[in-house]
Amino acid sequence: MLFLAFALLATALPASAATILVFGDSLSAGYGLPPQSGWPYLLQRQLDALEPGAHRVIDASVSGETTAGGASRLPRLLERHRPDVVVLALGANDGLRGLPPKAMEANLERMILMAKQSGCEVVLVGMRLPPNLGPDYTAEFDAVYPRLAARYPVHFVPFLLEAIALDPDAFQEDGLHPVLEAVPKLSQTVWPAIASALEAVRKRGAASGR
């Protein structure tokens, strides 16, 4: 079923090589899952099935990463890998630790600008919080991602866990990280934005004669 979902979107996939840097936290690093089973690995498999060898997915996600930590790590990764697309999927740990949403927004904005200045298409992956930190904090946190998506030309995924958020069986015992069977739904959630980013890379390449 997952392959069919990807195949239906294959017409949006550009026929040119691209490097995709996934830059997230434990939700992207596959915390609690077997090796090579997180959604970035699944994304690589599906891209290979559609265009063998054309795209490279680099998962630079780190469990426990905050936006501040990400902002300090990203410059080296951009220089090392020179990606065409950066998938920015950070912020969950800022929220779980009750860190100031304004600081989180500034860190995400800084990373968006870094990636843009390096010539990358940016996929901004949003997160939402459970209400236990209070309605004011939750509302302030939730507003960060759409505000950034309106401010900058990014490819936006409003909520990484959208497809599983209301299903308790889709999560591990900690209630935070998806079980193996739920991972394909995360891949499906991010796919349209990634396909859009890859199409933008293709158009830029065509315009420059590459």
PDB file of C-alpha atoms in Angstrom:
ATOM      1  CA  MET A   1       0.000   0.000   0.000  1.00  0.00           C
ATOM      2  CA  LEU A   2       2.800   2.418   0.813  1.00  0.00           C
ATOM      3  CA  PHE A   3       4.497   1.801  -2.521  1.00  0.00           C
ATOM      4  CA  LEU A   4       1.228   2.498  -4.320  1.00  0.00           C
ATOM      5  CA  ALA A   5       0.870   5.778  -2.410  1.00  0.00           C
ATOM      6  CA  PHE A   6       4.350   6.804  -3.499  1.00  0.00           C
ATOM      7  CA  ALA A   7       3.783   5.625  -7.061  1.00  0.00           C
ATOM      8  CA  LEU A   8       0.687   7.775  -7.360  1.00  0.00           C
ATOM      9  CA  LEU A   9       2.854  10.780  -6.559  1.00  0.00           C
ATOM     10  CA  ALA A  10       5.698   9.742  -8.820  1.00  0.00           C
ATOM     11  CA  THR A  11       4.647  12.165 -11.536  1.00  0.00           C
ATOM     12  CA  ALA A  12       5.791  14.960  -9.221  1.00  0.00           C
ATOM     13  CA  LEU A  13       9.255  13.428  -8.852  1.00  0.00           C
ATOM     14  CA  PRO A  14      11.979  15.054 -10.927  1.00  0.00           C
ATOM     15  CA  ALA A  15      14.223  12.956 -13.142  1.00  0.00           C
ATOM     16  CA  SER A  16      17.462  14.400 -11.782  1.00  0.00           C
ATOM     17  CA  ALA A  17      19.766  13.465  -8.939  1.00  0.00           C
ATOM     18  CA  ALA A  18      19.507  15.218  -5.593  1.00  0.00           C
ATOM     19  CA  THR A  19      20.907  14.900  -2.075  1.00  0.00           C
ATOM     20  CA  ILE A  20      18.377  15.199   0.748  1.00  0.00           C
ATOM     21  CA  LEU A  21      19.600  16.019   4.258  1.00  0.00           C
ATOM     22  CA  VAL A  22      17.120  15.034   6.970  1.00  0.00           C
ATOM     23  CA  PHE A  23      17.882  17.133  10.022  1.00  0.00           C
ATOM     24  CA  GLY A  24      15.679  16.142  12.926  1.00  0.00           C
ATOM     25  CA  ASP A  25      15.450  14.591  16.369  1.00  0.00           C
ATOM     26  CA  SER A  26      14.490  11.150  17.684  1.00  0.00           C
ATOM     27  CA  LEU A  27      11.300  11.091  15.604  1.00  0.00           C
ATOM     28  CA  SER A  28      13.475  11.104  12.491  1.00  0.00           C
ATOM     29  CA  ALA A  29      16.399   9.147  13.960  1.00  0.00           C
ATOM     30  CA  GLY A  30      14.144   6.135  14.589  1.00  0.00           C
ATOM     31  CA  TYR A  31      14.344   6.029  18.374  1.00  0.00           C
ATOM     32  CA  GLY A  32      13.312   2.632  19.743  1.00  0.00           C
ATOM     33  CA  LEU A  33      13.155   1.064  16.291  1.00  0.00           C
ATOM     34  CA  PRO A  34      15.415  -1.517  14.635  1.00  0.00           C
ATOM     35  CA  PRO A  35      18.351  -0.084  12.668  1.00  0.00           C
ATOM     36  CA  GLN A  36      17.517   1.319   9.238  1.00  0.00           C
ATOM     37  CA  SER A  37      13.774   1.467   9.784  1.00  0.00           C
ATOM     38  CA  GLY A  38      13.030   5.147  10.448  1.00  0.00           C
ATOM     39  CA  TRP A  39      11.109   7.235   7.957  1.00  0.00           C
ATOM     40  CA  PRO A  40      14.246   8.703   6.267  1.00  0.00           C
ATOM     41  CA  TYR A  41      15.450   5.182   5.491  1.00  0.00           C
ATOM     42  CA  LEU A  42      12.033   4.313   4.129  1.00  0.00           C
ATOM     43  CA  LEU A  43      12.129   7.479   2.030  1.00  0.00           C
ATOM     44  CA  GLN A  44      15.433   6.332   0.515  1.00  0.00           C
ATOM     45  CA  ARG A  45      13.953   2.943  -0.330  1.00  0.00           C
ATOM     46  CA  GLN A  46      10.965   4.484  -2.052  1.00  0.00           C
ATOM     47  CA  LEU A  47      13.076   6.937  -4.026  1.00  0.00           C
ATOM     48  CA  ASP A  48      15.299   4.056  -5.136  1.00  0.00           C
ATOM     49  CA  ALA A  49      12.233   2.099  -6.221  1.00  0.00           C
ATOM     50  CA  LEU A  50      11.046   5.017  -8.341  1.00  0.00           C
ATOM     51  CA  GLU A  51      14.432   6.205  -9.661  1.00  0.00           C
ATOM     52  CA  PRO A  52      17.200   3.714  -8.800  1.00  0.00           C
ATOM     53  CA  GLY A  53      20.361   5.459  -7.644  1.00  0.00           C
ATOM     54  CA  ALA A  54      19.129   8.948  -8.484  1.00  0.00           C
ATOM     55  CA  HIS A  55      18.764  10.355  -4.975  1.00  0.00           C
ATOM     56  CA  ARG A  56      20.704  10.155  -1.737  1.00  0.00           C
ATOM     57  CA  VAL A  57      19.040  10.581   1.662  1.00  0.00           C
ATOM     58  CA  ILE A  58      21.372  11.498   4.530  1.00  0.00           C
ATOM     59  CA  ASP A  59      19.817  11.156   7.970  1.00  0.00           C
ATOM     60  CA  ALA A  60      21.689  13.547  10.274  1.00  0.00           C
ATOM     61  CA  SER A  61      19.015  13.385  12.975  1.00  0.00           C
ATOM     62  CA  VAL A  62      20.063  13.101  16.628  1.00  0.00           C
ATOM     63  CA  SER A  63      17.835  11.918  19.454  1.00  0.00           C
ATOM     64  CA  GLY A  64      17.288  14.661  22.017  1.00  0.00           C
ATOM     65  CA  GLU A  65      18.344  17.434  19.642  1.00  0.00           C
ATOM     66  CA  THR A  66      16.944  20.915  20.258  1.00  0.00           C
ATOM     67  CA  THR A  67      16.758  23.748  17.779  1.00  0.00           C
ATOM     68  CA  ALA A  68      19.720  25.423  19.492  1.00  0.00           C
ATOM     69  CA  GLY A  69      21.816  22.298  19.068  1.00  0.00           C
ATOM     70  CA  GLY A  70      20.680  21.968  15.487  1.00  0.00           C
ATOM     71  CA  ALA A  71      21.606  25.545  14.669  1.00  0.00           C
ATOM     72  CA  SER A  72      25.134  24.885  15.918  1.00  0.00           C
ATOM     73  CA  ARG A  73      25.512  21.634  13.946  1.00  0.00           C
ATOM     74  CA  LEU A  74      23.968  22.582  10.626  1.00  0.00           C
ATOM     75  CA  PRO A  75      26.793  24.700   9.100  1.00  0.00           C
ATOM     76  CA  ARG A  76      29.252  21.791   9.190  1.00  0.00           C
ATOM     77  CA  LEU A  77      26.712  19.428   7.647  1.00  0.00           C
ATOM     78  CA  LEU A  78      25.882  21.845   4.853  1.00  0.00           C
ATOM     79  CA  GLU A  79      29.552  22.222   4.041  1.00  0.00           C
ATOM     80  CA  ARG A  80      30.229  18.495   4.230  1.00  0.00           C
ATOM     81  CA  HIS A  81      27.259  17.125   2.280  1.00  0.00           C
ATOM     82  CA  ARG A  82      26.238  20.088   0.081  1.00  0.00           C
ATOM     83  CA  PRO A  83      22.612  18.943  -0.020  1.00  0.00           C
ATOM     84  CA  ASP A  84      20.026  20.070  -2.519  1.00  0.00           C
ATOM     85  CA  VAL A  85      17.186  19.700  -0.009  1.00  0.00           C
ATOM     86  CA  VAL A  86      17.220  20.164   3.770  1.00  0.00           C
ATOM     87  CA  VAL A  87      14.354  18.604   5.711  1.00  0.00           C
ATOM     88  CA  LEU A  88      14.206  20.594   8.935  1.00  0.00           C
ATOM     89  CA  ALA A  89      12.299  18.556  11.537  1.00  0.00           C
ATOM     90  CA  LEU A  90      13.270  20.022  14.898  1.00  0.00           C
ATOM     91  CA  GLY A  91      11.419  21.610  17.798  1.00  0.00           C
ATOM     92  CA  ALA A  92       9.763  18.716  19.609  1.00  0.00           C
ATOM     93  CA  ASN A  93      12.419  18.648  22.324  1.00  0.00           C
ATOM     94  CA  ASP A  94      12.202  22.406  22.795  1.00  0.00           C
ATOM     95  CA  GLY A  95       8.514  21.957  23.528  1.00  0.00           C
ATOM     96  CA  LEU A  96       8.895  18.946  25.789  1.00  0.00           C
ATOM     97  CA  ARG A  97      11.468  20.871  27.846  1.00  0.00           C
ATOM     98  CA  GLY A  98       9.333  23.985  27.987  1.00  0.00           C
ATOM     99  CA  LEU A  99      11.940  26.125  26.246  1.00  0.00           C
ATOM    100  CA  PRO A 100      10.843  29.556  25.021  1.00  0.00           C
ATOM    101  CA  PRO A 101       9.012  29.334  21.673  1.00  0.00           C
ATOM    102  CA  LYS A 102      10.489  32.692  20.633  1.00  0.00           C
ATOM    103  CA  ALA A 103      13.989  31.236  20.962  1.00  0.00           C
ATOM    104  CA  MET A 104      12.888  28.123  19.077  1.00  0.00           C
ATOM    105  CA  GLU A 105      11.520  30.288  16.277  1.00  0.00           C
ATOM    106  CA  ALA A 106      14.751  32.271  16.079  1.00  0.00           C
ATOM    107  CA  ASN A 107      16.787  29.054  15.858  1.00  0.00           C
ATOM    108  CA  LEU A 108      14.556  27.582  13.148  1.00  0.00           C
ATOM    109  CA  GLU A 109      14.676  30.849  11.234  1.00  0.00           C
ATOM    110  CA  ARG A 110      18.460  30.856  11.456  1.00  0.00           C
ATOM    111  CA  MET A 111      18.615  27.308  10.049  1.00  0.00           C
ATOM    112  CA  ILE A 112      16.199  28.132   7.236  1.00  0.00           C
ATOM    113  CA  LEU A 113      18.382  31.077   6.247  1.00  0.00           C
ATOM    114  CA  MET A 114      21.557  28.975   6.453  1.00  0.00           C
ATOM    115  CA  ALA A 115      20.092  26.367   4.143  1.00  0.00           C
ATOM    116  CA  LYS A 116      18.704  28.972   1.743  1.00  0.00           C
ATOM    117  CA  GLN A 117      22.036  30.767   1.588  1.00  0.00           C
ATOM    118  CA  SER A 118      23.625  27.419   0.688  1.00  0.00           C
ATOM    119  CA  GLY A 119      21.245  27.090  -2.237  1.00  0.00           C
ATOM    120  CA  CYS A 120      19.017  24.436  -0.670  1.00  0.00           C
ATOM    121  CA  GLU A 121      15.310  23.891  -0.905  1.00  0.00           C
ATOM    122  CA  VAL A 122      13.915  23.685   2.643  1.00  0.00           C
ATOM    123  CA  VAL A 123      11.201  21.335   3.850  1.00  0.00           C
ATOM    124  CA  LEU A 124       9.955  22.630   7.205  1.00  0.00           C
ATOM    125  CA  VAL A 125       8.329  19.870   9.251  1.00  0.00           C
ATOM    126  CA  GLY A 126       6.076  21.115  12.027  1.00  0.00           C
ATOM    127  CA  MET A 127       5.256  19.649  15.404  1.00  0.00           C
ATOM    128  CA  ARG A 128       2.409  20.061  17.871  1.00  0.00           C
ATOM    129  CA  LEU A 129       2.351  19.555  21.608  1.00  0.00           C
ATOM    130  CA  PRO A 130       0.024  17.775  24.006  1.00  0.00           C
ATOM    131  CA  PRO A 131      -1.864  20.236  26.227  1.00  0.00           C
ATOM    132  CA  ASN A 132      -0.075  19.403  29.484  1.00  0.00           C
ATOM    133  CA  LEU A 133       2.155  22.496  29.297  1.00  0.00           C
ATOM    134  CA  GLY A 134      -0.873  24.757  29.341  1.00  0.00           C
ATOM    135  CA  PRO A 135      -2.941  26.376  26.591  1.00  0.00           C
ATOM    136  CA  ASP A 136      -0.889  29.558  26.356  1.00  0.00           C
ATOM    137  CA  TYR A 137       2.441  27.791  25.874  1.00  0.00           C
ATOM    138  CA  THR A 138       0.918  25.237  23.496  1.00  0.00           C
ATOM    139  CA  ALA A 139      -0.696  27.920  21.346  1.00  0.00           C
ATOM    140  CA  GLU A 140       2.536  29.931  21.215  1.00  0.00           C
ATOM    141  CA  PHE A 141       4.519  26.819  20.250  1.00  0.00           C
ATOM    142  CA  ASP A 142       2.045  25.664  17.604  1.00  0.00           C
ATOM    143  CA  ALA A 143       2.062  29.081  15.922  1.00  0.00           C
ATOM    144  CA  VAL A 144       5.808  29.044  15.240  1.00  0.00           C
ATOM    145  CA  TYR A 145       5.825  26.702  12.246  1.00  0.00           C
ATOM    146  CA  PRO A 146       3.018  28.224  10.156  1.00  0.00           C
ATOM    147  CA  ARG A 147       4.422  31.683  10.860  1.00  0.00           C
ATOM    148  CA  LEU A 148       7.828  30.659   9.487  1.00  0.00           C
ATOM    149  CA  ALA A 149       6.189  28.908   6.526  1.00  0.00           C
ATOM    150  CA  ALA A 150       4.368  32.146   5.701  1.00  0.00           C
ATOM    151  CA  ARG A 151       7.544  34.210   6.075  1.00  0.00           C
ATOM    152  CA  TYR A 152       9.885  32.116   3.913  1.00  0.00           C
ATOM    153  CA  PRO A 153       9.540  30.106   0.682  1.00  0.00           C
ATOM    154  CA  VAL A 154       9.683  26.656   2.262  1.00  0.00           C
ATOM    155  CA  HIS A 155       7.859  23.417   1.536  1.00  0.00           C
ATOM    156  CA  PHE A 156       5.703  22.953   4.610  1.00  0.00           C
ATOM    157  CA  VAL A 157       4.537  19.877   6.510  1.00  0.00           C
ATOM    158  CA  PRO A 158       2.273  21.208   9.289  1.00  0.00           C
ATOM    159  CA  PHE A 159       2.555  18.199  11.617  1.00  0.00           C
ATOM    160  CA  LEU A 160       4.867  15.176  11.242  1.00  0.00           C
ATOM    161  CA  LEU A 161       2.618  12.937  13.365  1.00  0.00           C
ATOM    162  CA  GLU A 162      -0.661  14.059  11.789  1.00  0.00           C
ATOM    163  CA  ALA A 163      -1.636  10.591  10.561  1.00  0.00           C
ATOM    164  CA  ILE A 164      -1.043   8.820  13.888  1.00  0.00           C
ATOM    165  CA  ALA A 165      -1.494  11.471  16.589  1.00  0.00           C
ATOM    166  CA  LEU A 166      -4.917  10.216  17.711  1.00  0.00           C
ATOM    167  CA  ASP A 167      -4.027   6.505  17.649  1.00  0.00           C
ATOM    168  CA  PRO A 168      -2.430   5.365  20.941  1.00  0.00           C
ATOM    169  CA  ASP A 169      -1.520   2.018  19.368  1.00  0.00           C
ATOM    170  CA  ALA A 170       0.736   3.827  16.895  1.00  0.00           C
ATOM    171  CA  PHE A 171       3.158   4.827  19.663  1.00  0.00           C
ATOM    172  CA  GLN A 172       5.724   3.061  21.794  1.00  0.00           C
ATOM    173  CA  GLU A 173       5.218   2.788  25.558  1.00  0.00           C
ATOM    174  CA  ASP A 174       6.571   6.303  26.064  1.00  0.00           C
ATOM    175  CA  GLY A 175       3.644   7.705  24.094  1.00  0.00           C
ATOM    176  CA  LEU A 176       6.011   9.870  22.065  1.00  0.00           C
ATOM    177  CA  HIS A 177       7.739   7.749  19.434  1.00  0.00           C
ATOM    178  CA  PRO A 178       6.006   5.735  16.703  1.00  0.00           C
ATOM    179  CA  VAL A 179       6.055   1.958  16.557  1.00  0.00           C
ATOM    180  CA  LEU A 180       7.544   0.274  13.514  1.00  0.00           C
ATOM    181  CA  GLU A 181       4.162  -0.309  11.884  1.00  0.00           C
ATOM    182  CA  ALA A 182       3.362   3.425  12.024  1.00  0.00           C
ATOM    183  CA  VAL A 183       6.554   4.638  10.347  1.00  0.00           C
ATOM    184  CA  PRO A 184       5.199   4.392   6.764  1.00  0.00           C
ATOM    185  CA  LYS A 185       2.526   6.917   7.682  1.00  0.00           C
ATOM    186  CA  LEU A 186       5.226   9.435   8.601  1.00  0.00           C
ATOM    187  CA  SER A 187       6.850   8.880   5.214  1.00  0.00           C
ATOM    188  CA  GLN A 188       3.533   9.460   3.499  1.00  0.00           C
ATOM    189  CA  THR A 189       3.028  12.653   5.499  1.00  0.00           C
ATOM    190  CA  VAL A 190       6.327  14.229   4.441  1.00  0.00           C
ATOM    191  CA  TRP A 191       6.316  12.949   0.871  1.00  0.00           C
ATOM    192  CA  PRO A 192       4.301  15.674  -0.891  1.00  0.00           C
ATOM    193  CA  ALA A 193       6.552  18.425   0.481  1.00  0.00           C
ATOM    194  CA  ILE A 194       9.709  16.504  -0.405  1.00  0.00           C
ATOM    195  CA  ALA A 195       8.422  15.829  -3.923  1.00  0.00           C
ATOM    196  CA  SER A 196       7.690  19.552  -4.254  1.00  0.00           C
ATOM    197  CA  ALA A 197      11.217  20.408  -3.097  1.00  0.00           C
ATOM    198  CA  LEU A 198      12.762  17.958  -5.557  1.00  0.00           C
ATOM    199  CA  GLU A 199      10.708  19.453  -8.372  1.00  0.00           C
ATOM    200  CA  ALA A 200      12.017  22.910  -7.423  1.00  0.00           C
ATOM    201  CA  VAL A 201      15.577  21.540  -7.546  1.00  0.00           C
ATOM    202  CA  ARG A 202      14.903  20.119 -11.014  1.00  0.00           C
ATOM    203  CA  LYS A 203      13.498  23.416 -12.290  1.00  0.00           C
ATOM    204  CA  ARG A 204      16.488  25.351 -10.944  1.00  0.00           C
ATOM    205  CA  GLY A 205      18.826  22.917 -12.644  1.00  0.00           C
ATOM    206  CA  ALA A 206      16.956  23.213 -15.935  1.00  0.00           C
ATOM    207  CA  ALA A 207      17.001  27.001 -15.751  1.00  0.00           C
ATOM    208  CA  SER A 208      20.750  27.027 -15.180  1.00  0.00           C
ATOM    209  CA  GLY A 209      21.390  24.498 -17.943  1.00  0.00           C
ATOM    210  CA  ARG A 210      22.609  21.798 -15.586  1.00  0.00           C
TER     211      ARG A 210
END
